[in-house]
C-alpha positions as a printed Julia matrix, in Angstrom:
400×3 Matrix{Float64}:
 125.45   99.5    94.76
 125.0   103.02   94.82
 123.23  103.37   97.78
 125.98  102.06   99.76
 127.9   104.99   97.95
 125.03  107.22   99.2
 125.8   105.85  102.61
 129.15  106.22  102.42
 128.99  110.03  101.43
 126.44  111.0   104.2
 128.78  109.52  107.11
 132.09  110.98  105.66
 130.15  114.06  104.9
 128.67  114.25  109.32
 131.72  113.72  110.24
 133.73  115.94  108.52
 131.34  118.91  109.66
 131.19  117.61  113.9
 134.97  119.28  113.01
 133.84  122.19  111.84
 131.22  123.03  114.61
 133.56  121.55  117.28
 135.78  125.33  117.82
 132.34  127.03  118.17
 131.31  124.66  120.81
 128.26  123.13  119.01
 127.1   119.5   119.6
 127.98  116.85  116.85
 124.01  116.62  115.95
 123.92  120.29  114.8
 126.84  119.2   112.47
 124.93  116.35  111.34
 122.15  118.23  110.42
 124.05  120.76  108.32
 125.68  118.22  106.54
 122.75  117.12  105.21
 121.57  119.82  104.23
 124.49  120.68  101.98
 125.05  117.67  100.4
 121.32  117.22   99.94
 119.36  117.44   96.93
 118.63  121.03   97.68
 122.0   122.05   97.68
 124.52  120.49   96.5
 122.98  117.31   95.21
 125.36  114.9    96.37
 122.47  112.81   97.8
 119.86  112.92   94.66
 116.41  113.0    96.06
 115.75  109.22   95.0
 118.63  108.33   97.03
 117.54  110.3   100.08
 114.3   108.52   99.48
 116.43  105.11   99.2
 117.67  105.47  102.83
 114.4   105.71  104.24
 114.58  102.22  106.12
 118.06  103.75  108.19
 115.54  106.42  109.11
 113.25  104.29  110.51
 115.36  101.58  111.94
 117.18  104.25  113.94
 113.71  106.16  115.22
 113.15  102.01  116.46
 116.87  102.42  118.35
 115.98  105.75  119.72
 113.09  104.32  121.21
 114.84  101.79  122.9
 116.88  103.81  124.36
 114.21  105.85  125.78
 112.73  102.77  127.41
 116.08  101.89  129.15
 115.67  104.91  131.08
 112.44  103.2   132.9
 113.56  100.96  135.05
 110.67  101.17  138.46
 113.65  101.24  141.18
 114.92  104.46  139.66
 111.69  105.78  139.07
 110.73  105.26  142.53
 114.15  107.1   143.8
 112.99  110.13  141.5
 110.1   110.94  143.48
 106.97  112.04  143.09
 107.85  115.67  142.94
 110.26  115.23  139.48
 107.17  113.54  138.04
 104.75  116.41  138.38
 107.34  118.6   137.27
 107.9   116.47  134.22
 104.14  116.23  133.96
 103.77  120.21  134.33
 106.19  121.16  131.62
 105.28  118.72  129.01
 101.48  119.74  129.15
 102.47  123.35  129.41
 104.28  123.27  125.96
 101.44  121.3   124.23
  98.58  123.59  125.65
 100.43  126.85  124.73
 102.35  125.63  121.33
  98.54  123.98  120.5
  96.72  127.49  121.37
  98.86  130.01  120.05
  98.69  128.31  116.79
  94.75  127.84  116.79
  94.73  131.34  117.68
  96.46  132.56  114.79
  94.6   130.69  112.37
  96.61  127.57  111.59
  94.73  124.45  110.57
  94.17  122.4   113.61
  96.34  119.22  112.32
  99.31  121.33  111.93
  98.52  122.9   115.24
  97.75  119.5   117.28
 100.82  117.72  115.65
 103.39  120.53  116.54
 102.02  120.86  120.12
 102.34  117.19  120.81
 106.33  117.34  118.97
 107.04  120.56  121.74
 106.61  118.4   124.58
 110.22  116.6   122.92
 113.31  117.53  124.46
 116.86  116.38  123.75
 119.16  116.55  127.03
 122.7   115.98  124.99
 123.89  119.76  124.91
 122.33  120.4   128.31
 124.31  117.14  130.14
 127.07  118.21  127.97
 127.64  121.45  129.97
 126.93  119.62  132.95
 129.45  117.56  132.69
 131.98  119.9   131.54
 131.72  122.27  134.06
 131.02  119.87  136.65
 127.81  121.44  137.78
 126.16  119.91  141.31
 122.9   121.11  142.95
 119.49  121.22  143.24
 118.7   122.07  140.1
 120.97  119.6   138.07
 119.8   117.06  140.17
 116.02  117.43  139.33
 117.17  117.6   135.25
 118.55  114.5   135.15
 115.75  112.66  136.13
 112.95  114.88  134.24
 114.6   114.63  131.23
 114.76  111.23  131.46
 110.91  110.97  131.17
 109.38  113.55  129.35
 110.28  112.39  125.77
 108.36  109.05  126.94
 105.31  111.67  127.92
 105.94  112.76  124.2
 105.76  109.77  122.64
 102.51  109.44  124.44
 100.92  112.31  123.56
 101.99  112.21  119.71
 100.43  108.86  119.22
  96.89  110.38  120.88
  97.43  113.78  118.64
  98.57  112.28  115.21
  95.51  109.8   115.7
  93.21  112.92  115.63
  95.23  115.2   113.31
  94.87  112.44  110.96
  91.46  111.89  111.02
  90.78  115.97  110.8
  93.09  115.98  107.84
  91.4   113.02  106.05
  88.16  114.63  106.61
  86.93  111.99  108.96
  83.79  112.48  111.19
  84.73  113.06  114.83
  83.49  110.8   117.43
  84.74  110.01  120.98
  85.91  106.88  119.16
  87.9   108.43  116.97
  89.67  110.7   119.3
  89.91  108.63  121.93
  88.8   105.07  122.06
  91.41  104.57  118.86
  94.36  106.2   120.13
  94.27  105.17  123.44
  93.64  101.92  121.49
  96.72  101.99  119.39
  99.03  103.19  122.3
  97.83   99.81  124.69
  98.9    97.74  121.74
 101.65   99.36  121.36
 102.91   98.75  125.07
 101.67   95.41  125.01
 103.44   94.21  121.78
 106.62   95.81  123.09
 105.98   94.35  126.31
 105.45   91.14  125.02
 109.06   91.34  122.63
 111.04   92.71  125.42
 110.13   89.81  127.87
 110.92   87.49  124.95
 114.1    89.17  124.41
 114.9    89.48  128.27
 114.28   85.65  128.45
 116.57   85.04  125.6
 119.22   86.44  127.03
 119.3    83.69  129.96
 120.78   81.22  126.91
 123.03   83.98  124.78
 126.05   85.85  126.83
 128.43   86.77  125.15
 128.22   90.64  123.86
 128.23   89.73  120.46
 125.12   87.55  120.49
 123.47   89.95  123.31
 123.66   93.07  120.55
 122.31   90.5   117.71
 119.35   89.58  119.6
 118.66   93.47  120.65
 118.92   94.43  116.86
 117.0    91.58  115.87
 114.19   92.55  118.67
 114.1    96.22  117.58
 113.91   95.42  113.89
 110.76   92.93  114.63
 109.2    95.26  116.39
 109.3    98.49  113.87
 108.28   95.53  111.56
 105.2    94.79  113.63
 104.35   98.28  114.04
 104.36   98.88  110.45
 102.37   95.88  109.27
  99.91   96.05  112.03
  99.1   100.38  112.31
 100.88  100.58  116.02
 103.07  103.33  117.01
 106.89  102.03  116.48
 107.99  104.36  118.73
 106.12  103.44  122.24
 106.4    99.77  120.72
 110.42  100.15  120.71
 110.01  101.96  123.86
 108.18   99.26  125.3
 110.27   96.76  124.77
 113.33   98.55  126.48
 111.23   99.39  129.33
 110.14   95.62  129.84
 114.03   94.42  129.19
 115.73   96.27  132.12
 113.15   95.82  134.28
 113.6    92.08  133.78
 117.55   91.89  133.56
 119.54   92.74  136.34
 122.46   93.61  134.19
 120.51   95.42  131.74
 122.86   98.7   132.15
 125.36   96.16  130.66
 123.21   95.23  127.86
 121.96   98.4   126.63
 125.67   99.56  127.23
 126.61   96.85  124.39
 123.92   98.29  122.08
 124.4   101.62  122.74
 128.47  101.28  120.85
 126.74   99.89  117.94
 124.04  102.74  117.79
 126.27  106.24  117.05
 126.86  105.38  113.09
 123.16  104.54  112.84
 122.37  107.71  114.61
 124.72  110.33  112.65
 122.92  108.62  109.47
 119.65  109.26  110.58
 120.27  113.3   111.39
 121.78  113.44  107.64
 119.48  112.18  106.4
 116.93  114.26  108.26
 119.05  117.34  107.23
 118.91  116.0   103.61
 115.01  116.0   103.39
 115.11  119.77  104.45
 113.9   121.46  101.82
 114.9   125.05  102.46
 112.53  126.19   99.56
 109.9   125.77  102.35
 111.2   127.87  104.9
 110.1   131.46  104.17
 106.32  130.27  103.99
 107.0   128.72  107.87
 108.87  131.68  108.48
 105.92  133.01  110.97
 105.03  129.39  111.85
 108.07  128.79  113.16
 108.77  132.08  115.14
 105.24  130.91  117.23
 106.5   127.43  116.99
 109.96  128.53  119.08
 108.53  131.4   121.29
 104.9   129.38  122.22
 107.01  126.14  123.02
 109.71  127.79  124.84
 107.69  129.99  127.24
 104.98  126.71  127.34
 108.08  124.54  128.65
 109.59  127.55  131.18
 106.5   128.25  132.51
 104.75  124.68  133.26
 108.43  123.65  134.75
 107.93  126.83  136.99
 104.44  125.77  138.24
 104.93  122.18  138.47
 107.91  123.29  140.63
 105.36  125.69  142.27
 102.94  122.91  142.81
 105.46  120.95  145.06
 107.13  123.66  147.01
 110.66  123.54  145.19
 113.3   126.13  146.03
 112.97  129.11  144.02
 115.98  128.36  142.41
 114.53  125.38  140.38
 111.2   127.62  139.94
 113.69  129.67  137.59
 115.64  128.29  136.47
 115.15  124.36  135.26
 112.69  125.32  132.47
 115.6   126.73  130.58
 117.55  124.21  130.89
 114.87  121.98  129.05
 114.68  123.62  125.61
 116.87  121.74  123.7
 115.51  119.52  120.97
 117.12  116.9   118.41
 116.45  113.22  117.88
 112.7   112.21  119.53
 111.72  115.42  118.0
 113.2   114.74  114.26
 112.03  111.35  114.44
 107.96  112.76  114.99
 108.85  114.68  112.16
 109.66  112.17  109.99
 106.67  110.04  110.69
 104.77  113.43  110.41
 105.84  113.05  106.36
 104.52  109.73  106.08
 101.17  109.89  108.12
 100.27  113.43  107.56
 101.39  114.19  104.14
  99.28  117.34  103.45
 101.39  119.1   106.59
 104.39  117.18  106.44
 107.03  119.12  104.86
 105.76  122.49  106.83
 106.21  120.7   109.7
 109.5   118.93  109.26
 110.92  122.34  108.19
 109.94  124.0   111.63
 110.9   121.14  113.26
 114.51  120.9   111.81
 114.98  124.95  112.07
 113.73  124.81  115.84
 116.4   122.07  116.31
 119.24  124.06  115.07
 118.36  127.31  117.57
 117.83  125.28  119.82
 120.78  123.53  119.73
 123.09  126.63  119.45
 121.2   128.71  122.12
 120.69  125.71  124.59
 123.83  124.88  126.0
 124.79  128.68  126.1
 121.8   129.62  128.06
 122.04  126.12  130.44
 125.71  127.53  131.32
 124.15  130.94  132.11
 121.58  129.73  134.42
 123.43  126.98  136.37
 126.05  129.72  137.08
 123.41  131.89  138.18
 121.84  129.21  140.51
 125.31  128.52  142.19
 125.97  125.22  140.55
 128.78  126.19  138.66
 131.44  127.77  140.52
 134.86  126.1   138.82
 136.9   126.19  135.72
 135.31  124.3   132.8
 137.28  120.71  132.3
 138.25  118.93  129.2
 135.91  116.39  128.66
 135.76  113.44  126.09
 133.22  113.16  123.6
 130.53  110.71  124.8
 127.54  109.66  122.52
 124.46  111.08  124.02
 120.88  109.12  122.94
 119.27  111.31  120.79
């Protein structure tokens, strides 16, 4: 019984601070995360650290949920109106903050799992705060229209590339002999299953809705379908993440009124979701954070310049106007849910490195998230898109 006390006291406790960072213009998931930390065991105790350890399944039922979402995004006729040139850029940028996040901290000495693992969780962005400021403002142009859709896919890319560098950070950290198997054949290995076990649960799922329609039964069979696959993935070694994904990806691609069905699942989703960022605020321990003090000052600078820089040659590559050359990179900086949620699994696969790197992680979220929609304002003002009074808008839940 008390963990549904616990539960209770994390949700009053996130909402209660989205009212505090509301007058300063910060997004709800920046309250979240500060709510945790206060009423977490390293501050105020109000969550004990067996009962943040208790809630550990709401963590990973909502990474599952986030995932899904993600693979909503990718349905083929939109990705096909993006355009090839959106898809390099996403391409560009994503590499660009592994390669120089990756480097920098090689360079400076850091053990290569840490390194590896916090390259692949740079490529992670979280669009909420940036679409937030579009909206408001009511920005049009070249440049908002080729953020929506790169956005869109690059936490997929992520996803990606985190299964391929956990694989190998694992096996350095374990003290494994390298092989080509190892870093390759096995990860690639991992991620095909992955895709094809979501694949396989998504077409089951899309099929199933041909004999439930009402919205009721629709969201029981997408909870059910997320739930069995984080299940699989656990029991079986696959990534739950690209499996979740997966099976979004194969369900609107198969369901003409998917928007409609992933609308439905998306109003049951926002309670899971403020859980899972207290939570993730609760598991801060800020004892850590003066020995990642100089971690995470590379961590922010290497992945920020990484991200500007590869969206300015990918937009390079394919002749873009100069105005998305400089100024879409900044507009990608932002990072919150895909990016906690690598963190978390960071805990449980790479213990030795774990809380280092959730403590970067969560601190990088926080400037990002204060900086982000200030700078996205800046920029889209500079590039001409925003050239009107800011509107009232209403809050709209944003996917992580």
């Amino acid at each position: 019984m008390q963990t549904i006390l616990y539960l209770a006291v994390a949700m009053l406790a996130g909402l209660l601070l989205t009212r505090v960072v509301k007058p300063i213009h910060l997004p709800n998931v920046t309250g979240y995360l500060i709510a945790g930390l206060l009423i977490g065991p390293h501050v105020f105790k109000l969550l004990p650290e067996n009962a943040v350890e208790s809630l550990s399944l709401i963590t990973t039922l909502a990474l599952g949920f986030i995932a899904f979402s993600i693979g909503g995004e990718f349905k083929l006729s939109g990705i096909k109106q993006i355009g090839s040139k959106a898809i390099i850029i996403t391409l560009f940028q994503a590499f660009g903050a592994v390669i120089l996040v990756d480097a920098v901290l090689l360079i400076c000495g850091f053990d290569a799992p840490l390194a590896l693992t916090l390259g692949a969780i740079a490529t992670a962005t979280a669009p909420a705060a940036t679409l937030l400021v579009v909206r408001q403002y009511r920005a049009r142009g070249e440049v908002t229209s080729t953020l929506l859709p790169v956005v869109a896919m690059d936490d997929a890319i992520g996803l990606m590339v985190f299964s391929i560098s956990l694989a190998v950070s694992s096996a350095l950290a374990s003290g494994v002999e390298l092989s080509f198997s190892s870093m390759v054949l096995m990860p690639l290995l991992e991620i095909l299953l992955s895709l094809l076990v979501g694949g396989a649960i998504g077409a089951l799922l899309a099929l199933s809705m041909r004999i439930f329609h009402s919205k009721g039964n629709r969201l029981g069979l997408s909870i059910a379908a997320v739930m069995f696959g984080v299940y699989i993935a656990k029991q079986f070694g696959l990534s739950d993440l690209l499996l979740c994904m997966s099976i979004g990806a194969v369900l609107v691609n198969l369901r003409r009124d998917s928007e409609e069905i992933l609308t439905v699942t998306d109003s049951w989703t926002p309670p899971l979701f403020l859980l899972f960022f207290v939570i993730s605020g609760a598991e801060l321990n800020i004892t850590v954070l003066p020995t990642v003090g100089i971690l995470g000052v590379l961590y922010i600078v290497a992945r920020s310049i990484g991200k500007y820089a590869g969206a300015y040659l990918g937009a390079a590559v394919v002749k873009s106007s100069p105005n998305i050359r400089k100024y879409l990179g900044i507009t990608l900086l932002p990072q919150a849910g895909v990016a906690i949620g690598m963190a978390q699994i960071v805990l449980t696969e790479l213990p030795r490195y774990g809380s280092q790197i959730q403590a970067v992680v969560l601190a990088a979220t926080l400037i990002y998230e204060l900086v982000g929609p200030v700078l996205t304002k800046i920029v889209l003002t500079k590039a001409g898109e925003i050239t009107i009074e800011p509107r009232a808008i209403k809050p709209k839940h944003n996917k992580a």
